[in-house]
Amino acid sequence: MAASLHQRIRGDIEDRIRSGTWPPGHRVPPEHELMAAYGCSRMTVNKALSLLADAGAIVRRRGAGSFVSTPHPHIESVALAIPDIAHEVASRGWRYAFRLVGRRLRAPRRRDAGEVELAGSGKLLALQGLHLADGRPIALEDRLIAVDAVPGAVTAAFDSEPPGSWLLQRVPWTRAEHRIGAAGADADAAALLEVEPGTACLVLDRRTWRGEQPVTRVRQRFRGDAYDLVAHFEPGLR
Amino acid sequence: MAASLHQRIRGDIEDRIRSGTWPPGHRVPPEHELMAAYGCSRMTVNKALSLLADAGAIVRRRGAGSFVSTPHPHIESVALAIPDIAHEVASRGWRYAFRLVGRRLRAPRRRDAGEVELAGSGKLLALQGLHLADGRPIALEDRLIAVDAVPGAVTAAFDSEPPGSWLLQRVPWTRAEHRIGAAGADADAAALLEVEPGTACLVLDRRTWRGEQPVTRVRQRFRGDAYDLVAHFEPGLR
DNA sequence: CAGTGGTCTAGACCACAGC
DNA sequence: CTGTGGTCTAGACCACTGA
């Protein structure tokens, strides 16, 4: 496991921050001191400190020095795991299955700017399906696929493999946007999810692009009693 | 705005990835080619590529080459902005206010392991308050503060400044965990949020530590019709 | 084997902060 | 002014990959 020198320097500093020995705002020794302490060149020290700064663990100010960061949650963001449902279900020890419950090839609704943009000059493949854990519905998925972007989709079955996985292997995306909210289940969704109408659901909307071309848009409604998303945050410490 | 050379190199590569010119899996030119192309030393090219690799935009394999990353959502995580409510409300052009509706200093419930751990050898300050946007309730907050960790909390007013902001300025945290779910409003919450009982709410649970010491635990229930969380993800592209 | 990236050196010049 | 970090050079040695 022989770590490189700049990794060791970085690790030593991270340890001091984690343990609280160097609290937020504390001054990190200047590069020339670390050079002497570790007996290495300035580039090596600089790399360790630059990476720490890049990760947000410290702040470097030219002419002034380097300082341990003070977290500031107004702007901070956290790493949220957006689950691949099949993977998530399997990791909890349940049997995963997908059931397709609806499928249409149609034109975009002209009122819905998002649909028009997604469709481009082509049509949309609209899919509806259920994600099941041990046979129990856990999430309802409504998906639109741009046929322009994914011609193969019209001939794919989707009767057991969820469209998300199918797409992933054929159309690698380069950009995604997620929106997370809560809403009561409408009558149709409630019936499919086997809950009372109005039951609170976690709603995850995801839009995906490849380059500038929109690829797919999906709304997944999770039974609120069965699903959580989890996020951790430590500023810049590995 | 004269960008440094390694930033320009990085930016040029990012542009090619973003535009799809270099799709996932595409081979990035080796360092010696980029040296020649930009007329610079290898360290400069190396810095650009290392930072891209660090950010996850490319994968570098010694002996093989550098390749544009293929996003892999099972494991990938996205940057989710966990909002400071006051800041968020203000940014939407509304008038923000906080109203304290409950306050108790009490012992932890012995059945709740989380409360016991939070309290340590001391008591808990339990606060309940409403976040208002233009006078309209937008979120209900139930918070526990470890008096051990924040002695000053027992004498603070919290009648207009939300406890989150107050804490932030006095107890910089080093680690946080968030859990996001959905649940129907119970009778009490519904009354305070001025919605029908059972209305779907987005539930955000946050636990915060300073070093190894737990500091506070808060549950914020947002009216599902009034609030969304948004996350973007582009693999490693600024 | 040749190609590629990972790391490191011992310098250098510059911009900026604070005294 | 001195001290600090930001950037860059022109080399070097090594470890690993794939043909």
XYZ file of C-alpha atoms (C1' of nucleotides) in Angstrom:
514
model
C 0.000 0.000 0.000
C 3.038 2.306 -0.208
C 1.256 5.624 -0.512
C 3.012 8.318 -2.472
C 4.542 11.156 -0.553
C 1.956 13.761 -1.502
C -0.758 11.345 -0.402
C 0.956 10.888 2.946
C 1.223 14.625 3.440
C -2.430 15.047 2.518
C -3.452 12.243 4.845
C -1.487 13.685 7.750
C -3.229 17.020 7.335
C -6.650 15.406 6.956
C -6.078 13.506 10.187
C -5.340 16.720 12.034
C -8.507 18.299 10.662
C -10.692 15.287 11.379
C -9.441 14.964 14.930
C -10.048 18.641 15.595
C -6.365 19.321 16.311
C -6.631 21.912 13.564
C -10.118 23.417 13.920
C -11.836 25.388 11.164
C -9.930 28.596 10.494
C -6.630 27.180 11.764
C -3.584 28.066 9.738
C -1.893 25.243 7.858
C 1.933 25.474 7.811
C 3.217 27.222 4.687
C 4.686 25.178 1.884
C 8.315 25.875 2.765
C 7.806 24.515 6.268
C 6.233 21.321 4.975
C 9.097 20.993 2.463
C 11.538 21.057 5.342
C 9.417 18.767 7.519
C 9.057 16.115 4.837
C 12.372 16.758 3.107
C 10.826 17.055 -0.327
C 10.465 19.582 -3.106
C 7.887 22.296 -3.156
C 5.910 20.740 -6.008
C 5.174 17.719 -3.871
C 3.889 19.750 -0.958
C 2.002 21.959 -3.373
C 0.244 18.988 -4.900
C -0.963 17.755 -1.521
C -2.267 21.185 -0.546
C -3.813 21.896 -3.932
C -5.761 18.656 -3.824
C -6.979 19.425 -0.313
C -8.085 22.848 -1.488
C -9.754 21.343 -4.532
C -11.678 18.982 -2.281
C -12.738 21.860 -0.068
C -10.943 20.775 3.088
C -8.771 23.888 3.165
C -8.844 27.328 1.633
C -5.665 28.778 0.147
C -5.122 32.519 -0.221
C -2.163 33.719 -2.162
C -0.049 36.026 -0.062
C -1.851 35.065 3.130
C -1.648 31.337 3.722
C -3.739 28.170 3.884
C -6.547 27.673 6.372
C -8.844 24.865 7.421
C -12.270 25.383 5.834
C -15.371 26.401 7.716
C -18.367 24.500 6.319
C -21.121 26.769 5.079
C -24.288 24.823 4.307
C -26.193 27.525 2.467
C -24.183 26.739 -0.573
C -22.678 23.383 0.241
C -23.973 20.382 -1.499
C -23.978 16.820 -0.377
C -23.369 13.579 -2.152
C -26.734 11.943 -2.563
C -26.955 8.396 -3.783
C -29.563 8.267 -6.518
C -30.426 4.613 -6.540
C -30.624 2.202 -9.360
C -33.717 0.529 -7.992
C -32.846 -3.019 -9.008
C -29.444 -2.703 -7.413
C -30.854 -1.144 -4.283
C -33.526 -3.774 -3.834
C -31.047 -6.587 -4.349
C -28.644 -5.071 -1.834
C -31.382 -5.216 0.786
C -31.768 -8.903 0.187
C -35.063 -8.793 -1.682
C -35.964 -10.335 -5.000
C -36.260 -7.667 -7.648
C -38.662 -7.685 -10.592
C -39.978 -5.198 -13.117
C -43.444 -5.374 -14.629
C -44.412 -3.319 -17.661
C -47.971 -2.064 -17.316
C -48.276 0.395 -20.183
C -46.661 1.262 -23.483
C -47.469 3.780 -26.200
C -45.675 5.346 -29.117
C -47.038 8.836 -29.463
C -46.365 12.416 -30.444
C -45.348 14.929 -27.765
C -48.089 16.959 -26.167
C -47.709 20.387 -27.690
C -48.503 22.097 -24.414
C -45.631 20.395 -22.629
C -42.469 22.202 -23.650
C -40.373 19.505 -22.033
C -41.968 16.790 -24.128
C -41.549 18.790 -27.323
C -37.892 19.405 -26.599
C -37.349 15.753 -25.747
C -39.063 14.474 -28.861
C -37.155 16.736 -31.249
C -38.416 15.931 -34.708
C -39.509 12.416 -33.740
C -41.933 10.615 -31.498
C -41.902 9.567 -27.887
C -42.078 6.100 -26.440
C -44.135 6.313 -23.244
C -43.667 3.465 -20.788
C -45.220 2.772 -17.444
C -43.932 0.040 -15.173
C -43.715 -1.202 -11.615
C -40.613 -1.990 -9.607
C -41.305 -4.906 -7.304
C -39.426 -6.070 -4.213
C -40.343 -9.635 -3.304
C -43.432 -9.182 -5.458
C -44.536 -6.083 -3.586
C -44.780 -2.819 -5.557
C -42.198 -0.386 -4.322
C -42.085 2.221 -7.082
C -44.094 3.276 -10.103
C -42.174 4.534 -13.087
C -43.475 6.748 -15.908
C -40.890 7.154 -18.601
C -40.589 8.978 -21.897
C -37.875 7.998 -24.341
C -36.918 10.139 -27.335
C -37.113 7.803 -30.299
C -34.830 10.157 -32.207
C -32.113 9.605 -29.669
C -32.741 5.909 -29.095
C -34.188 4.320 -32.247
C -33.739 0.793 -30.887
C -36.206 1.465 -28.096
C -39.301 0.947 -30.252
C -38.432 -2.696 -30.841
C -37.239 -3.490 -27.324
C -39.452 -5.572 -25.055
C -39.024 -3.938 -21.614
C -41.205 -6.680 -20.180
C -38.746 -7.706 -17.519
C -35.638 -5.565 -17.820
C -36.388 -2.062 -16.557
C -35.930 0.607 -19.234
C -33.403 2.431 -17.070
C -30.929 -0.436 -17.183
C -31.652 -1.075 -20.838
C -30.960 2.535 -21.738
C -27.849 2.714 -19.644
C -26.149 -0.001 -21.604
C -26.978 1.508 -24.956
C -27.036 5.238 -24.486
C -24.450 6.461 -22.034
C -25.622 9.794 -20.740
C -23.404 12.752 -20.012
C -25.680 14.934 -17.936
C -28.616 14.400 -15.634
C -30.915 16.552 -13.537
C -32.892 15.254 -10.602
C -35.775 16.811 -8.766
C -37.040 15.355 -5.531
C -40.408 16.099 -4.041
C -43.387 14.586 -2.295
C -46.922 14.110 -3.539
C -49.979 12.100 -2.698
C -50.711 9.118 -4.929
C -53.499 9.739 -7.415
C -56.095 7.037 -7.954
C -54.240 5.229 -10.738
C -50.886 5.307 -9.006
C -52.436 4.182 -5.728
C -54.029 1.183 -7.378
C -50.774 0.123 -8.980
C -48.715 0.691 -5.838
C -51.371 -1.049 -3.739
C -51.803 1.818 -1.312
C -54.684 4.079 -0.382
C -55.227 7.046 -2.703
C -53.498 10.114 -1.292
C -50.729 8.121 0.363
C -47.536 10.158 0.484
C -44.989 9.200 -2.158
C -41.446 10.315 -2.716
C -41.294 11.633 -6.260
C -38.031 11.510 -8.161
C -37.955 13.204 -11.560
C -34.896 12.587 -13.659
C -33.991 14.069 -17.006
C -31.024 12.785 -18.931
C -28.990 14.142 -21.831
C -26.307 12.858 -24.079
C -24.314 15.901 -25.037
C -26.965 18.464 -25.943
C -29.538 15.864 -26.937
C -32.227 14.966 -24.403
C -32.549 11.220 -24.095
C -35.182 10.346 -21.536
C -37.361 11.720 -18.801
C -38.652 9.611 -15.965
C -40.814 10.071 -12.902
C -40.450 7.452 -10.209
C -42.963 7.462 -7.386
C -41.787 5.526 -4.336
C -44.074 4.399 -1.585
C -43.230 6.843 1.160
C -43.335 4.113 3.771
C -40.798 1.989 1.926
C -38.058 4.211 0.670
C -35.564 6.819 1.731
C -32.668 8.557 0.105
C -29.536 9.046 2.157
C -26.753 11.565 1.824
C -23.529 12.095 3.748
C -21.303 15.094 3.902
C -17.847 15.673 5.268
C -16.132 18.673 3.763
C -13.330 17.404 1.577
C -12.060 14.578 3.773
C -11.674 11.202 2.161
C -9.721 36.346 -16.731
C -6.507 34.907 -18.190
C -6.975 31.246 -17.321
C -3.839 29.299 -16.604
C -2.642 26.874 -19.206
C -3.647 23.722 -17.349
C -7.104 25.202 -16.872
C -7.342 25.889 -20.591
C -6.311 22.334 -21.403
C -8.816 20.996 -18.915
C -11.526 23.220 -20.277
C -10.864 22.198 -23.867
C -11.191 18.543 -22.927
C -14.317 19.171 -20.879
C -15.886 20.928 -23.848
C -15.255 17.923 -26.063
C -16.813 15.619 -23.475
C -19.803 17.856 -22.859
C -20.521 18.258 -26.546
C -20.319 14.539 -27.120
C -17.400 14.881 -29.535
C -15.591 12.515 -27.198
C -18.249 10.073 -25.980
C -17.843 7.900 -22.893
C -15.060 5.406 -23.422
C -13.297 7.585 -25.976
C -9.548 7.708 -25.680
C -8.030 11.012 -24.600
C -4.763 11.858 -26.373
C -1.727 10.764 -24.374
C 0.270 13.313 -22.438
C 3.091 13.600 -24.978
C 0.616 14.529 -27.711
C -0.981 17.212 -25.605
C 2.504 18.517 -24.706
C 3.194 18.955 -28.387
C -0.232 20.379 -29.150
C -0.024 23.044 -26.426
C 3.759 23.463 -26.520
C 4.148 22.972 -22.804
C 5.869 20.658 -20.366
C 4.495 17.317 -19.308
C 3.757 18.448 -15.739
C 1.294 21.001 -17.057
C -0.581 18.486 -19.153
C -0.405 16.011 -16.309
C -1.978 18.488 -13.930
C -4.916 19.080 -16.251
C -5.518 15.370 -16.738
C -5.019 14.483 -13.086
C -7.595 17.040 -12.027
C -10.052 15.706 -14.594
C -9.459 12.204 -13.307
C -9.846 13.377 -9.725
C -13.169 14.952 -10.610
C -14.280 11.761 -12.311
C -14.549 13.086 -15.847
C -11.915 10.706 -17.164
C -10.305 7.477 -16.031
C -6.555 7.094 -16.309
C -4.883 3.707 -16.507
C -1.143 3.516 -16.266
C 0.262 1.757 -19.270
C -3.024 1.938 -21.147
C -4.169 5.538 -21.523
C -6.868 7.976 -20.460
C -10.515 7.494 -21.309
C -13.704 9.487 -20.961
C -15.686 8.117 -18.001
C -18.821 6.070 -18.426
C -21.293 7.154 -15.775
C -22.509 4.264 -13.721
C -25.526 5.255 -11.668
C -25.539 2.307 -9.323
C -22.641 3.856 -7.550
C -22.584 7.413 -8.733
C -23.883 10.092 -6.512
C -25.121 13.506 -7.373
C -24.537 16.893 -5.855
C -27.720 17.796 -4.041
C -28.124 21.243 -2.597
C -29.498 20.844 0.908
C -31.100 24.201 1.376
C -30.781 26.643 4.154
C -34.454 27.493 4.194
C -34.096 31.188 4.939
C -31.622 31.573 2.123
C -33.766 29.581 -0.261
C -36.930 31.498 0.501
C -35.164 34.822 0.113
C -33.690 33.767 -3.216
C -37.188 33.151 -4.520
C -38.139 36.689 -3.647
C -40.300 35.926 -0.628
C -40.152 37.386 2.822
C -38.758 34.843 5.256
C -39.730 34.455 8.892
C -39.322 31.861 11.625
C -41.834 31.301 14.384
C -41.024 29.251 17.460
C -44.033 27.192 18.503
C -42.592 24.869 21.130
C -39.641 24.592 23.476
C -38.722 22.090 26.169
C -35.603 21.150 28.069
C -35.855 17.457 28.763
C -34.039 14.164 29.218
C -33.610 11.840 26.256
C -36.213 9.143 25.756
C -34.483 5.987 26.863
C -36.088 3.979 24.089
C -34.644 6.188 21.398
C -31.004 5.209 20.992
C -30.382 8.226 18.790
C -31.609 10.608 21.482
C -29.518 8.929 24.152
C -26.401 9.156 22.011
C -27.108 12.780 21.186
C -27.711 13.762 24.789
C -24.539 12.154 26.117
C -24.488 12.812 29.842
C -26.662 15.923 29.553
C -30.110 16.999 28.514
C -31.762 17.840 25.235
C -33.290 21.093 24.146
C -36.316 20.245 22.003
C -37.534 22.994 19.708
C -40.412 23.149 17.287
C -40.797 25.974 14.813
C -42.304 27.043 11.536
C -40.520 28.427 8.510
C -42.724 30.987 6.803
C -42.553 32.391 3.295
C -44.559 35.610 2.993
C -46.334 34.560 6.174
C -47.353 31.196 4.748
C -46.024 28.063 6.496
C -43.647 26.231 4.221
C -41.854 23.865 6.581
C -42.194 22.522 10.103
C -39.016 21.899 12.013
C -38.540 19.606 15.014
C -35.080 19.941 16.433
C -33.089 18.420 19.262
C -29.933 20.117 20.468
C -27.416 18.422 22.747
C -26.953 20.795 25.638
C -23.641 19.125 26.387
C -22.331 20.160 23.004
C -23.977 23.591 22.889
C -24.397 24.955 26.423
C -25.360 28.406 25.155
C -28.502 27.016 23.544
C -30.530 26.937 26.773
C -30.379 30.694 27.135
C -30.877 31.574 23.474
C -34.216 32.964 22.350
C -34.809 31.315 18.963
C -37.951 33.393 18.639
C -37.056 34.815 15.264
C -33.659 33.473 14.219
C -34.035 29.830 13.220
C -31.949 27.469 15.371
C -30.133 26.181 12.305
C -28.542 29.542 11.566
C -27.890 30.187 15.224
C -26.084 26.881 15.622
C -24.115 27.327 12.464
C -22.442 30.464 13.717
C -21.492 28.951 17.045
C -20.836 25.292 16.415
C -19.176 24.589 13.079
C -19.974 21.008 12.196
C -17.618 18.619 10.537
C -19.978 15.891 9.419
C -23.642 15.586 8.511
C -26.014 12.879 7.397
C -29.252 13.508 5.566
C -32.180 11.249 4.947
C -34.939 12.213 2.558
C -38.358 10.618 2.468
C -42.034 11.312 2.134
C -44.812 11.018 4.684
C -48.327 12.237 5.196
C -48.795 15.077 7.669
C -50.150 13.954 11.030
C -52.878 16.015 12.681
C -50.528 18.327 14.588
C -48.227 18.943 11.682
C -51.142 19.512 9.335
C -52.606 22.146 11.615
C -49.315 24.007 11.862
C -48.597 23.768 8.137
C -52.202 24.747 7.344
C -52.866 21.747 5.139
C -55.295 18.836 5.301
C -54.164 15.941 7.516
C -52.479 13.306 5.400
C -51.135 15.786 2.865
C -47.855 14.525 1.427
C -44.777 16.174 2.897
C -41.138 15.933 1.953
C -39.289 14.867 5.087
C -35.658 15.851 5.544
C -33.848 14.385 8.545
C -30.440 15.796 9.296
C -27.958 14.730 11.938
C -24.852 16.773 12.572
C -21.589 16.075 14.359
C -18.595 18.065 15.409
C -15.745 15.600 15.334
C -17.155 12.568 17.126
C -19.647 14.553 19.169
C -23.248 14.664 17.955
C -24.546 18.212 17.983
C -28.104 18.309 16.718
C -30.803 16.346 14.993
C -33.570 17.944 13.015
C -36.600 16.826 11.043
C -37.936 19.317 8.550
C -41.311 18.585 6.962
C -41.910 20.589 3.801
C -45.303 21.008 2.236
C -45.074 18.716 -0.744
C -46.852 21.211 -2.942
C -44.400 23.961 -2.153
C -40.951 22.510 -2.172
C -38.558 20.483 -4.259
C -34.929 19.566 -3.986
C -32.874 19.736 -7.146
C -29.679 17.953 -8.022
C -27.510 18.113 -11.089
C -24.969 15.656 -12.237
C -22.357 15.862 -14.911
C -19.488 13.531 -14.280
C -16.641 15.792 -13.251
C -17.428 18.711 -15.526
C -17.419 22.156 -14.004
C 9.211 -4.535 -26.284
C 7.473 0.518 -26.769
C 3.906 3.318 -24.920
C 1.722 5.368 -21.028
C 0.845 7.352 -16.699
C 2.514 8.253 -11.428
C 5.662 10.536 -9.063
C 9.319 13.563 -7.908
C 13.201 17.256 -8.302
C 15.361 21.865 -8.222
C 14.949 25.372 -9.878
C 12.140 29.843 -11.880
C 8.907 34.023 -12.416
C 4.829 36.173 -11.035
C 0.657 38.112 -8.258
C -0.964 39.248 -4.192
C -1.379 40.089 1.111
C -0.063 42.375 5.002
C 3.149 45.039 7.470
C 9.339 45.089 1.803
C 8.953 39.839 2.912
C 6.169 35.916 2.856
C 2.893 33.339 0.495
C 0.728 30.602 -3.010
C -0.060 29.844 -8.522
C 2.109 28.370 -12.251
C 5.477 26.434 -15.220
C 9.913 24.006 -16.998
C 12.952 20.202 -18.425
C 14.349 16.844 -17.057
C 14.253 11.921 -14.281
C 13.000 7.051 -12.626
C 9.583 3.742 -12.067
C 5.325 0.553 -12.712
C 2.235 -1.076 -15.455
C -0.211 -2.436 -20.120
C -0.755 -4.533 -24.263
C 1.094 -6.288 -28.469
